[in-house]
Coordinates of C-alpha atoms in Angstrom, one line a residue:
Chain A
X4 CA 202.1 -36.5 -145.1
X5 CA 198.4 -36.7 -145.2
X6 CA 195.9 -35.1 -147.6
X7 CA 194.8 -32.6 -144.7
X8 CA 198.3 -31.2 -144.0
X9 CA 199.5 -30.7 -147.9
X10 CA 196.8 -28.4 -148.2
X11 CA 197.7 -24.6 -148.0
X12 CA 196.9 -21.4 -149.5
X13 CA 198.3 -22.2 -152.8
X14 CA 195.4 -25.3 -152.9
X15 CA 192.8 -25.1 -155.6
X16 CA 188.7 -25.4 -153.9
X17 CA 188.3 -28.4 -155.4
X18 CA 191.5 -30.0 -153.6
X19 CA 190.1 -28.2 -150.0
X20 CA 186.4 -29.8 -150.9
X21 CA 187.6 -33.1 -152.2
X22 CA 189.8 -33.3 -148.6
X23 CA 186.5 -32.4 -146.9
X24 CA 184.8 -35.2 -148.5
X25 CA 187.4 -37.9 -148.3
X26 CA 187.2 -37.7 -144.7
X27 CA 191.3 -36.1 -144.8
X28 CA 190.5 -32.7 -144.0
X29 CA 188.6 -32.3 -140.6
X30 CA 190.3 -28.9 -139.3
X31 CA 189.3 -25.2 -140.1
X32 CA 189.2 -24.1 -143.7
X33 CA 191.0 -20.3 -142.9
X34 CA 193.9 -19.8 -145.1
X35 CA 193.4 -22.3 -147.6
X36 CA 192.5 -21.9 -150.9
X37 CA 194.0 -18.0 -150.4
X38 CA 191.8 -15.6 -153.0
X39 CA 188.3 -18.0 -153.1
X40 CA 185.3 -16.8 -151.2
X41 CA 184.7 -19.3 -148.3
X42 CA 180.7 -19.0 -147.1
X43 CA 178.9 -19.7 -144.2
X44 CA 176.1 -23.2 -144.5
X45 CA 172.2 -22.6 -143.2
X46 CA 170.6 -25.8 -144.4
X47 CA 166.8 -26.0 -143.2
X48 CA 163.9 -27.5 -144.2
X49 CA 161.6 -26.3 -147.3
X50 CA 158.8 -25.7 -144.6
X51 CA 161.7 -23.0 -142.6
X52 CA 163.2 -21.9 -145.8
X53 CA 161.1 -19.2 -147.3
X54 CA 160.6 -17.4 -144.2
X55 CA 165.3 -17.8 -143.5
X56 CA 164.8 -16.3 -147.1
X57 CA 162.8 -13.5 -146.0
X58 CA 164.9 -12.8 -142.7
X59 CA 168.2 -12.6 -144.6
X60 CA 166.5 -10.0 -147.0
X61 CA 165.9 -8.2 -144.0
X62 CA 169.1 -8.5 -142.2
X63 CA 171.3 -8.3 -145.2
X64 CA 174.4 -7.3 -143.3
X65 CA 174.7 -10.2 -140.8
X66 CA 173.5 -12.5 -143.8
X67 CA 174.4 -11.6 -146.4
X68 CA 172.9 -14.1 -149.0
X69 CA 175.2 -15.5 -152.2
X70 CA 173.1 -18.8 -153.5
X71 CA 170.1 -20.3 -152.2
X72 CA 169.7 -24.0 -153.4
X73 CA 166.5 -26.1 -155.1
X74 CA 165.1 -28.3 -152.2
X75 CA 166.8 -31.5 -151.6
X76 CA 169.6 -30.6 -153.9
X77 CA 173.2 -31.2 -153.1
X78 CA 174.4 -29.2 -155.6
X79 CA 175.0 -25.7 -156.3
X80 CA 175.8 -24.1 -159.9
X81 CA 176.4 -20.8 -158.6
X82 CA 179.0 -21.9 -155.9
X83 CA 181.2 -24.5 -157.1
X84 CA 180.3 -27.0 -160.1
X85 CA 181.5 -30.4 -158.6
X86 CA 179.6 -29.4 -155.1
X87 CA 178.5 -32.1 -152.4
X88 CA 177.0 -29.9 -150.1
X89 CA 176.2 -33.3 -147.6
X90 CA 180.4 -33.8 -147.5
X91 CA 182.4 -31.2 -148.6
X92 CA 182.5 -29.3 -145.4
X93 CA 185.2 -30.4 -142.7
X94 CA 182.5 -30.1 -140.1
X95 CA 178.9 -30.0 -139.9
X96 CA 176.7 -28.7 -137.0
X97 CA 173.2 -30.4 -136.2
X98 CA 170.3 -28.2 -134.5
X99 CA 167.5 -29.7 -132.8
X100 CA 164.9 -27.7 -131.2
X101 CA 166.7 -24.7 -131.0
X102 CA 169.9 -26.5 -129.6
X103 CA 173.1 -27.6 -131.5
X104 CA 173.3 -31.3 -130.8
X105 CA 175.9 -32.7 -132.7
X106 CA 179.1 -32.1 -134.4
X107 CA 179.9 -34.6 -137.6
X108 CA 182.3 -35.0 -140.6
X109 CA 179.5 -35.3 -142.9
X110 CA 175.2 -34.9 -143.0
X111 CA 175.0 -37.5 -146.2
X112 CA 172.9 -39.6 -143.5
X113 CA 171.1 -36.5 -142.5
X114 CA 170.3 -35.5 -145.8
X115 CA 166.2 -35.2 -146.5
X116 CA 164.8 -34.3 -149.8
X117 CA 163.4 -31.0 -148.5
X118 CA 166.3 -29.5 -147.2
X119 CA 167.7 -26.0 -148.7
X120 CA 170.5 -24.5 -148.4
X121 CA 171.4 -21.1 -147.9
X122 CA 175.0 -19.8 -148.5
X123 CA 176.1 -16.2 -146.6
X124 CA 178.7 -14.5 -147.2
X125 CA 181.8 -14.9 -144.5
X126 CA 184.4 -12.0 -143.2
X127 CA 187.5 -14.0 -144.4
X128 CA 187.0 -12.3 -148.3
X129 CA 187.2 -8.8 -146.6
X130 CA 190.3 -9.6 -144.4
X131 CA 192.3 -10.8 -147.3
X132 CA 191.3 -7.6 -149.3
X133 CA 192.4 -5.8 -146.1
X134 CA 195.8 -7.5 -146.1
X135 CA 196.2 -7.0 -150.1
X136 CA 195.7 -3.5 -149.2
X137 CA 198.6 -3.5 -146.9
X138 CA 196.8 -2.8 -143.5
X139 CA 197.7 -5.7 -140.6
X140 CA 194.7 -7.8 -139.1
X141 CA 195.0 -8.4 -135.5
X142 CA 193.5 -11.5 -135.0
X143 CA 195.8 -13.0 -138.2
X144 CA 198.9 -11.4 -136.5
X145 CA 198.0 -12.7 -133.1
X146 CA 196.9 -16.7 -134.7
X147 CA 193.9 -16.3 -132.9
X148 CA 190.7 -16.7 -133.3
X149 CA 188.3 -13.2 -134.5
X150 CA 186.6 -11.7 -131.3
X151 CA 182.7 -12.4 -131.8
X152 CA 180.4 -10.7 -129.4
X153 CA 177.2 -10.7 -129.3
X154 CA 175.0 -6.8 -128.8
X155 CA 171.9 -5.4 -128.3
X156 CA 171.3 -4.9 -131.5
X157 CA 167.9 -6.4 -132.4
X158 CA 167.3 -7.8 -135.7
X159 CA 164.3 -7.8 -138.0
X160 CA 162.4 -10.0 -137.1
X161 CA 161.0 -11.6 -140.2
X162 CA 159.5 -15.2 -141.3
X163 CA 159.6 -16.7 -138.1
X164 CA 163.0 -15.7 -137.0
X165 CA 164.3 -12.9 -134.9
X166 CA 167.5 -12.4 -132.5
X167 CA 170.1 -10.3 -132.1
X168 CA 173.1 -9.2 -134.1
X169 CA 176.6 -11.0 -133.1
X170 CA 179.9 -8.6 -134.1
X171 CA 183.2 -9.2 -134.8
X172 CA 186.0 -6.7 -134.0
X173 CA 189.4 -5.9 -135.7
X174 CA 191.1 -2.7 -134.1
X175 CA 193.1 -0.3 -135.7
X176 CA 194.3 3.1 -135.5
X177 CA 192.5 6.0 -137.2
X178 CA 194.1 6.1 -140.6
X179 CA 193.6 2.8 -141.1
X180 CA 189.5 2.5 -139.5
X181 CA 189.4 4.6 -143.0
X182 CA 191.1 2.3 -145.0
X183 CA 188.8 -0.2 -143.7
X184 CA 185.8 0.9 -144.4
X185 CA 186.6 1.8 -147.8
X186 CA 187.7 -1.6 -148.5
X187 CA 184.7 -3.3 -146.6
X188 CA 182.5 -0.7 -148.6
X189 CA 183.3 -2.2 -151.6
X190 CA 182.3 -6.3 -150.2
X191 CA 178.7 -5.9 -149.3
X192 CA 178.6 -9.8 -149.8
X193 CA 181.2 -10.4 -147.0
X194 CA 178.8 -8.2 -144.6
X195 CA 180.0 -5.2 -146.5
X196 CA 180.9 -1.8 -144.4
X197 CA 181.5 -1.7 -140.1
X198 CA 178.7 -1.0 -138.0
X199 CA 179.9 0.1 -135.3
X200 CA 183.3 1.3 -134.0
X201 CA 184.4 3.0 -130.7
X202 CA 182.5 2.2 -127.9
X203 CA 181.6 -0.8 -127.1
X204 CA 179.0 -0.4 -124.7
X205 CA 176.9 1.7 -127.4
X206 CA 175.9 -2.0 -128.8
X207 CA 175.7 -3.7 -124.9
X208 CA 179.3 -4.9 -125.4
X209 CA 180.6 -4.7 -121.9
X210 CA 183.9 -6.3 -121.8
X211 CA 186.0 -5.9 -124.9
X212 CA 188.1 -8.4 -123.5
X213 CA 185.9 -10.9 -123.0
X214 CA 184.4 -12.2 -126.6
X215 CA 181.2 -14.4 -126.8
X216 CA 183.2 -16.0 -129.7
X217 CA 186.4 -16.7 -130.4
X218 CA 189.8 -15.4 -128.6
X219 CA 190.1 -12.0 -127.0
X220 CA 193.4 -9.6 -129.2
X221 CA 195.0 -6.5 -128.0
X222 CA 194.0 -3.1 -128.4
X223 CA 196.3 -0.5 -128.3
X224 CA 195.9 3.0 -126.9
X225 CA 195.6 4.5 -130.0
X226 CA 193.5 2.3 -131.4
X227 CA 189.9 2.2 -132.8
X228 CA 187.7 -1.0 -132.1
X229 CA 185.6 -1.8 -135.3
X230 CA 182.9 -4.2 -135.2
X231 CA 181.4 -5.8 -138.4
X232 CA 178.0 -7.6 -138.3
X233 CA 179.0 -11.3 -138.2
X234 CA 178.1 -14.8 -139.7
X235 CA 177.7 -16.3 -136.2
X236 CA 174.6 -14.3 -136.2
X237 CA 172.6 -16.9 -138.3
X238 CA 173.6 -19.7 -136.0
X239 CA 172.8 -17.9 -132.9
X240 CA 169.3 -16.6 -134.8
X241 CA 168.2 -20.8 -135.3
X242 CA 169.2 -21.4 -131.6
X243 CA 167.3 -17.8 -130.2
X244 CA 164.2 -18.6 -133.0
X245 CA 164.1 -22.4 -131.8
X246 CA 163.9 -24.1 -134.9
X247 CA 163.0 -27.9 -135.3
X248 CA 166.1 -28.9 -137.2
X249 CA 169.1 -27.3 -138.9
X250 CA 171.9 -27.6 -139.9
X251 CA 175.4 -25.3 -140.2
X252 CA 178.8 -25.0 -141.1
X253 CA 180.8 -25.9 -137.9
X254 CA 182.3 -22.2 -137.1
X255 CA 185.3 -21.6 -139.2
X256 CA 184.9 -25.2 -140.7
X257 CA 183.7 -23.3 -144.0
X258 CA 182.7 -24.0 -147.3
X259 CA 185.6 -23.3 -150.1
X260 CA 184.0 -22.2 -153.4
X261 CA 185.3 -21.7 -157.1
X262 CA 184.3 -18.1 -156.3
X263 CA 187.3 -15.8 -156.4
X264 CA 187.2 -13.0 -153.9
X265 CA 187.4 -10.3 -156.4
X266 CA 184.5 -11.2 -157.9
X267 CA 182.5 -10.2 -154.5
X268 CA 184.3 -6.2 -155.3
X269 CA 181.9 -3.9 -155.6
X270 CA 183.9 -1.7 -157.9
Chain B
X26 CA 165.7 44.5 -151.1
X27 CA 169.7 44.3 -152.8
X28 CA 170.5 41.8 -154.9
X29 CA 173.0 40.3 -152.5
X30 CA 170.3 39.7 -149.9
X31 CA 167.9 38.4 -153.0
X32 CA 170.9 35.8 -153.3
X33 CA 170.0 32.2 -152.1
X34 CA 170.1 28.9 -152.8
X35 CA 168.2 28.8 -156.1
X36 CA 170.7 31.7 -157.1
X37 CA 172.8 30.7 -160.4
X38 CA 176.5 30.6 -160.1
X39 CA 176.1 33.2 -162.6
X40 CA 174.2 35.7 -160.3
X41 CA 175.8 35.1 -157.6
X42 CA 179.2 36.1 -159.7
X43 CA 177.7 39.2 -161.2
X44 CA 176.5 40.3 -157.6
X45 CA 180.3 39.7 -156.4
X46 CA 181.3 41.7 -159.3
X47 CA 178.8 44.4 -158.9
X48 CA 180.0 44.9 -155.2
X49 CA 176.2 43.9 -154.1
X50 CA 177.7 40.5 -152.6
X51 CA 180.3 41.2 -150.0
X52 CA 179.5 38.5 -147.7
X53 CA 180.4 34.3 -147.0
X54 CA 178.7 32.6 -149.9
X55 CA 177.9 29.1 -147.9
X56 CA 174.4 28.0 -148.8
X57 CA 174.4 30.5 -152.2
X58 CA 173.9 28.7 -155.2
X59 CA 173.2 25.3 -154.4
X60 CA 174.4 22.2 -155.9
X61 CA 177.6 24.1 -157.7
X62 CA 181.0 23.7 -156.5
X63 CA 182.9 26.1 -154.8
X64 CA 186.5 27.1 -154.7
X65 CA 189.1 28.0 -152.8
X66 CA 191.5 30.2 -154.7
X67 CA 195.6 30.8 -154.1
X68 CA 196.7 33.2 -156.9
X69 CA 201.1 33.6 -156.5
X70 CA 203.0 34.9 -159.1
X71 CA 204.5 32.7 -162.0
X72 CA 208.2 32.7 -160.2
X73 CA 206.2 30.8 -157.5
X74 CA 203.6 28.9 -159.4
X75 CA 205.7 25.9 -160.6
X76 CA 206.6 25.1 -156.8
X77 CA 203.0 25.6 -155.7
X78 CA 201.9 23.4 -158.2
X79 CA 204.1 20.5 -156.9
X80 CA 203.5 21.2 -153.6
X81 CA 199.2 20.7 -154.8
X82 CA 200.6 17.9 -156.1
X83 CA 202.1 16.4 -152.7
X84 CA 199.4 16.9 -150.3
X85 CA 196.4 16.1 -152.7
X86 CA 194.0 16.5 -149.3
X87 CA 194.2 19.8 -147.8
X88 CA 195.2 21.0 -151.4
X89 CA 193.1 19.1 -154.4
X90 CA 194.0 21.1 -157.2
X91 CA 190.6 21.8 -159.6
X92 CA 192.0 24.3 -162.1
X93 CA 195.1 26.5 -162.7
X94 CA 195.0 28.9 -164.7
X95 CA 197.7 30.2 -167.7
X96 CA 199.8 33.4 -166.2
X97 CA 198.1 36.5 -166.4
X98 CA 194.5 35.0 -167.2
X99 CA 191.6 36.4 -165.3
X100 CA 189.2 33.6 -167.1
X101 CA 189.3 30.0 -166.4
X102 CA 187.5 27.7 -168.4
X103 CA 187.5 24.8 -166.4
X104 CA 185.3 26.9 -163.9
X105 CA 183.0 29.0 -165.6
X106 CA 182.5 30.8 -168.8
X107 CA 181.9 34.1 -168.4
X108 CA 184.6 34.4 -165.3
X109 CA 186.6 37.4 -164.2
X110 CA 189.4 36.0 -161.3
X111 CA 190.2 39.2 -160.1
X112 CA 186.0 40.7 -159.2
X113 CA 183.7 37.6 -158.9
X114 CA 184.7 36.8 -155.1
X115 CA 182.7 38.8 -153.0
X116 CA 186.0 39.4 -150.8
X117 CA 189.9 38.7 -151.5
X118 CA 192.8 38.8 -149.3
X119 CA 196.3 40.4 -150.3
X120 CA 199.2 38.8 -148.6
X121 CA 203.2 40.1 -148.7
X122 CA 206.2 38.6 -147.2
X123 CA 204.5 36.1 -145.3
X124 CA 201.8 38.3 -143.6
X125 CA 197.7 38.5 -144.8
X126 CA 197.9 42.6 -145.0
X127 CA 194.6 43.5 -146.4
X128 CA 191.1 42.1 -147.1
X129 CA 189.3 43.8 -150.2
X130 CA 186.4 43.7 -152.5
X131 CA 188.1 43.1 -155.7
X132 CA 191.9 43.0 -157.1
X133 CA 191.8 44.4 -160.2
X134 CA 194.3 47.0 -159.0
X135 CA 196.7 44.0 -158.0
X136 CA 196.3 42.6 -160.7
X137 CA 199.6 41.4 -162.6
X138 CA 200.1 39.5 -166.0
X139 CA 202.3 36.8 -163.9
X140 CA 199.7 35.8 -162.0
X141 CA 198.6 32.2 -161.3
X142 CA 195.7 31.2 -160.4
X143 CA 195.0 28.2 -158.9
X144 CA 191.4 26.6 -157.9
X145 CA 191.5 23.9 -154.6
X146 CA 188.0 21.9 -154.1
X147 CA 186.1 23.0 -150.8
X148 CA 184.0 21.2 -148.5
X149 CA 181.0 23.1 -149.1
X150 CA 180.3 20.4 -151.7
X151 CA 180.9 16.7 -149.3
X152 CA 178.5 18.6 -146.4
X153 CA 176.0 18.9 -149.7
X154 CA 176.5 15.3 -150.8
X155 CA 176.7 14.7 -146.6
X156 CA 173.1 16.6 -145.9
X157 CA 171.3 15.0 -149.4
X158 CA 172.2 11.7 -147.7
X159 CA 170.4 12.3 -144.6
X160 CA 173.3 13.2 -142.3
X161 CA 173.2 16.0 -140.0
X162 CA 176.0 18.2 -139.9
X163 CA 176.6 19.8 -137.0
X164 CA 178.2 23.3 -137.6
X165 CA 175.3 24.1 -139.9
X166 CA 172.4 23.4 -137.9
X167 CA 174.4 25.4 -135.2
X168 CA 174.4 28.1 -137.9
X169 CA 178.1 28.3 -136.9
X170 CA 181.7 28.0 -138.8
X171 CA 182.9 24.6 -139.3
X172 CA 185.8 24.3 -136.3
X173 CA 189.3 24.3 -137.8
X174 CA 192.0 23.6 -136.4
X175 CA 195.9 23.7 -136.5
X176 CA 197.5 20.2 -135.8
X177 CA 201.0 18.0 -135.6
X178 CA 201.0 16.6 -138.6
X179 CA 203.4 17.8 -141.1
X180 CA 202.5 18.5 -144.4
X181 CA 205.0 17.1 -147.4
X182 CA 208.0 20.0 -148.0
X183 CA 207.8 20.9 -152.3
X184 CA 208.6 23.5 -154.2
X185 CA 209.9 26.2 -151.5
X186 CA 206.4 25.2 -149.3
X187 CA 206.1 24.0 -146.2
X188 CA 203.6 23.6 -142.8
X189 CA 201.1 21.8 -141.0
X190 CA 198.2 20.5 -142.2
X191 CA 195.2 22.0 -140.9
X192 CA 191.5 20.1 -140.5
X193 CA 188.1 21.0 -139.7
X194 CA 186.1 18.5 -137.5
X195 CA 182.8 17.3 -137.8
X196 CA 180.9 15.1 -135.1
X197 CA 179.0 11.9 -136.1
X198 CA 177.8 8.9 -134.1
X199 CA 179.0 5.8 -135.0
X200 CA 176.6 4.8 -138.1
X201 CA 177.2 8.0 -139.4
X202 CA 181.2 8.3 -138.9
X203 CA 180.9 5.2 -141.5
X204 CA 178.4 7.0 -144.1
X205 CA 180.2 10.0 -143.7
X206 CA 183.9 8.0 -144.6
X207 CA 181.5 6.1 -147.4
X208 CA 180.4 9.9 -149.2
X209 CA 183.1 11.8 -148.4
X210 CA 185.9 9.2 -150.1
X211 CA 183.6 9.4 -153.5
X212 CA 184.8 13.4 -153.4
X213 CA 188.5 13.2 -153.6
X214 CA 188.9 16.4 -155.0
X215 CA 187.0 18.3 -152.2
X216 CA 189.3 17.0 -149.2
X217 CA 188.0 13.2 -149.7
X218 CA 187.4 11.0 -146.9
X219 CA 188.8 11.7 -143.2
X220 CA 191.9 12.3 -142.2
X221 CA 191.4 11.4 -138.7
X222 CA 189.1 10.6 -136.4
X223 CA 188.8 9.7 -132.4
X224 CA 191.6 11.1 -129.9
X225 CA 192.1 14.8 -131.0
X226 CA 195.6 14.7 -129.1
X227 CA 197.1 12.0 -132.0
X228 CA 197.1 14.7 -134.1
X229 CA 198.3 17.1 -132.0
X230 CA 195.0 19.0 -131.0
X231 CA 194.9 19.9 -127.1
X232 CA 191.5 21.2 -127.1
X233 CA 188.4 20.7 -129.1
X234 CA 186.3 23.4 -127.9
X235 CA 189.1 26.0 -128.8
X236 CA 189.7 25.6 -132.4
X237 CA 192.3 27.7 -134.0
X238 CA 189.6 28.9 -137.1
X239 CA 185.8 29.4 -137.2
X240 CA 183.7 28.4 -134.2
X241 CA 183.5 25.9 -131.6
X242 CA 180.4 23.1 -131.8
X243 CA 178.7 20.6 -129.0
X244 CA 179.9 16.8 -129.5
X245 CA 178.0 14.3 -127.9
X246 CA 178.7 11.8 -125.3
X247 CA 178.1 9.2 -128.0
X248 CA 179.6 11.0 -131.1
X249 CA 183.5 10.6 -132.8
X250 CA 185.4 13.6 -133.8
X251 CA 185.9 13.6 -137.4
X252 CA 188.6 15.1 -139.2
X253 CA 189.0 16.5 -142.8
X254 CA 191.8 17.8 -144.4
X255 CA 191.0 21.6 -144.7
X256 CA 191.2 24.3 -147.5
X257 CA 192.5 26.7 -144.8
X258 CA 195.6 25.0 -145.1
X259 CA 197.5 26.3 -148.5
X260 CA 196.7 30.3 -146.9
X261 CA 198.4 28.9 -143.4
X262 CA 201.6 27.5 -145.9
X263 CA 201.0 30.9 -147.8
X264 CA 202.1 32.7 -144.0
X265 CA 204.4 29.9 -142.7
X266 CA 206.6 29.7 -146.1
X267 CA 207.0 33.5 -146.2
X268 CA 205.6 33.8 -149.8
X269 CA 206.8 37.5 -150.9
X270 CA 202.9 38.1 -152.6
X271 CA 200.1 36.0 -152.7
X272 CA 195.9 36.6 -152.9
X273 CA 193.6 34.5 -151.7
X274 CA 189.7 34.6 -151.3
X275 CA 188.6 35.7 -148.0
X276 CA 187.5 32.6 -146.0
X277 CA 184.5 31.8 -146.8
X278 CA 184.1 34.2 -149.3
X279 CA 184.7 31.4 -152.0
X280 CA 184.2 31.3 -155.6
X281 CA 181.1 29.9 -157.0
X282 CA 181.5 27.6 -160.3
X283 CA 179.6 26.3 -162.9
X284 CA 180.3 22.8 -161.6
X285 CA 177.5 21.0 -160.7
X286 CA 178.4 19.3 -157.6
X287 CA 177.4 15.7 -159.2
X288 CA 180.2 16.2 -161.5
X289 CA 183.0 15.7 -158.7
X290 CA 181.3 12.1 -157.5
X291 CA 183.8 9.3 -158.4
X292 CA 181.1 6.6 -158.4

């Protein structure tokens, strides 16, 4: 059995991150590690990174901003205390030019003394407070993939950056669209409350059906589509803003961090 | 000018009492008096207090119980100091065997040394905390009633009660359907967050421009249906159950407390 496939939810983030770096764990990070906060990965040059800072301040809901590191540093106190940031991630992305180029196990030969990075906060904290609180996640149920779409939401445009907000939808019937905002209310960190639900087209969704991101889930006819503000945003904000080079998380390739989830509550 | 039209919202709870009292104030007192809670009030003998109680006790929404009063007491610290049950509502209504019989200015003359009183939060003070956070709400700028209405859902059997709970509806685009589930859950004991929202027909409502109590409003193309659990719903148990006597305030004629609203925020 290899390294990769003992690891479940029961794993402690330094055996998920130790994986990552060994080269054993290449697959997504979702479920492991069941109760740490898992974040989404902006690494971008000094010269790019106070004006990301600034953006995120303004768009706190799609990025949602945990740690920021010291340029060129690999490490990061406030996520994990053994962190490589170049290798403990089971996937990388590469940006050049406002395009994503490559796909790699590891950035240790991408590294560059200038490069900081900027850790948002990522949707699978709420879900698993949604579960604890007894309501059923469709996309979990379903072992797909969240629906991501993107809207017509404009973002602030600050620092240099600008783009659009990207979504992801959960459904659920009345009584529970209640319980999930109260829940989300509480994880402002995790992209905190909805912000949107019913109609989709309010927000230049046209076709429920057919995500940007991820896999397509049912939704019944009593049913409520609820749309969060989504970590994809970031990405698709470096590609939209053009950047010279970047790098990201690959999507749901995540990074695991000593953080446990309930320390993101609210109250 | 009377004092009941020199009554406004810089009125003390006080004043508007003694007014009440004084038989100067026999209108609604929505908008008297600002910032302090009002009640709604069920007053049943002691032979049927104990199973009221537990029935407050088993449908927390439409009935959040505030005070209850011992048997016989006209006074009620909990609420105010200088209190008198049976005069300081500007207009009461006297129900026997199940039917509402007669509406009246004050009921000292019905008064009985069994009776109970009991004090159930109102959602004059959510639509405050609603409007001091920037929401509109409908109804009010309409300078209408709040729309109530009668639905499917069944309310829990205790104590010899029984019925439907009723809600009142309140229409909010999307953004604000979240606020407005973010406020309202701070306020249990006022009706709380929503009970429903969306599809009227889930919850057994055919028809929203018809509602069974107060007046119709304009919803939006864009806008949800929001639905609270409603104080109207312990006088619609007071008919359904058959009680043998009961008084209640008028609706809308409430009783104003010394309770600043503030004091009923959770967080």
């Amino acid at each position: 059995m290899s390294a990769s496939s003992s690891l479940n939810a029961q794993s402690t983030p330094t055996a998920v991150r130790q994986a990552a770096r060994d080269g054993l764990l290449k697959g997504p990070t979702s479920g492991l590690a069941s109760g740490y906060v898992q974040v989404n990965l902006v690494i971008l040059p000094e010269s790019e990174a106070a004006g990301f800072l600034r953006f995120c301040q303004a768009n706190p809901k799609p990025c949602p901003l945990l740690a920021v590191s010291e340029p060129g540093a690999r490490t990061c106190h406030a996520l994990a205390n053994d962190l490589d940031i170049a290798r403990d991630v089971p996937a990388y992305r590469i940006y050049r030019d406002g395009t994503a180029t490559d796909t790699v196990a590891d950035v240790a030969d991408y590294w560059r003394d200038d490069l900081v990075t900027f850790a948002l906060g990522c949707s699978f904290t709420f879900e698993h407070a949604l579960i604890q609180s007894g309501l059923r996640v469709r996309h979990i149920d379903q072992g797909r993939n969240v629906p991501m779409y993107q809207t017509s939401v404009a973002l602030t445009p600050a620092g240099g950056f600008s783009g659009n907000l990207v979504v992801s939808m959960r459904p659920f019937n009345a009584a529970d669209v209640i319980r999930a905002i109260q829940i989300t209310t509480r994880y402002p960190q995790v992209h905190g409350a909805p912000v949107h639900l019913g109609n989709p087209g309010l927000i230049g969704i046209s076709e429920l059906h057919a995500p940007d991101y991820g896999d397509p889930v049912s939704v019944q006819d009593d049913e409520i589509p609820v749309f969060w503000a989504c970590g994809v945003t970031p990405q698709q904000v470096l590609i939209d803003s053009g950047v010279s080079f970047a790098i990201t998380h690959s999507p749901g390739h995540m990074l695991v961090t000593d953080i446990p989830d309930r320390d993101l509550a609210l109250f």
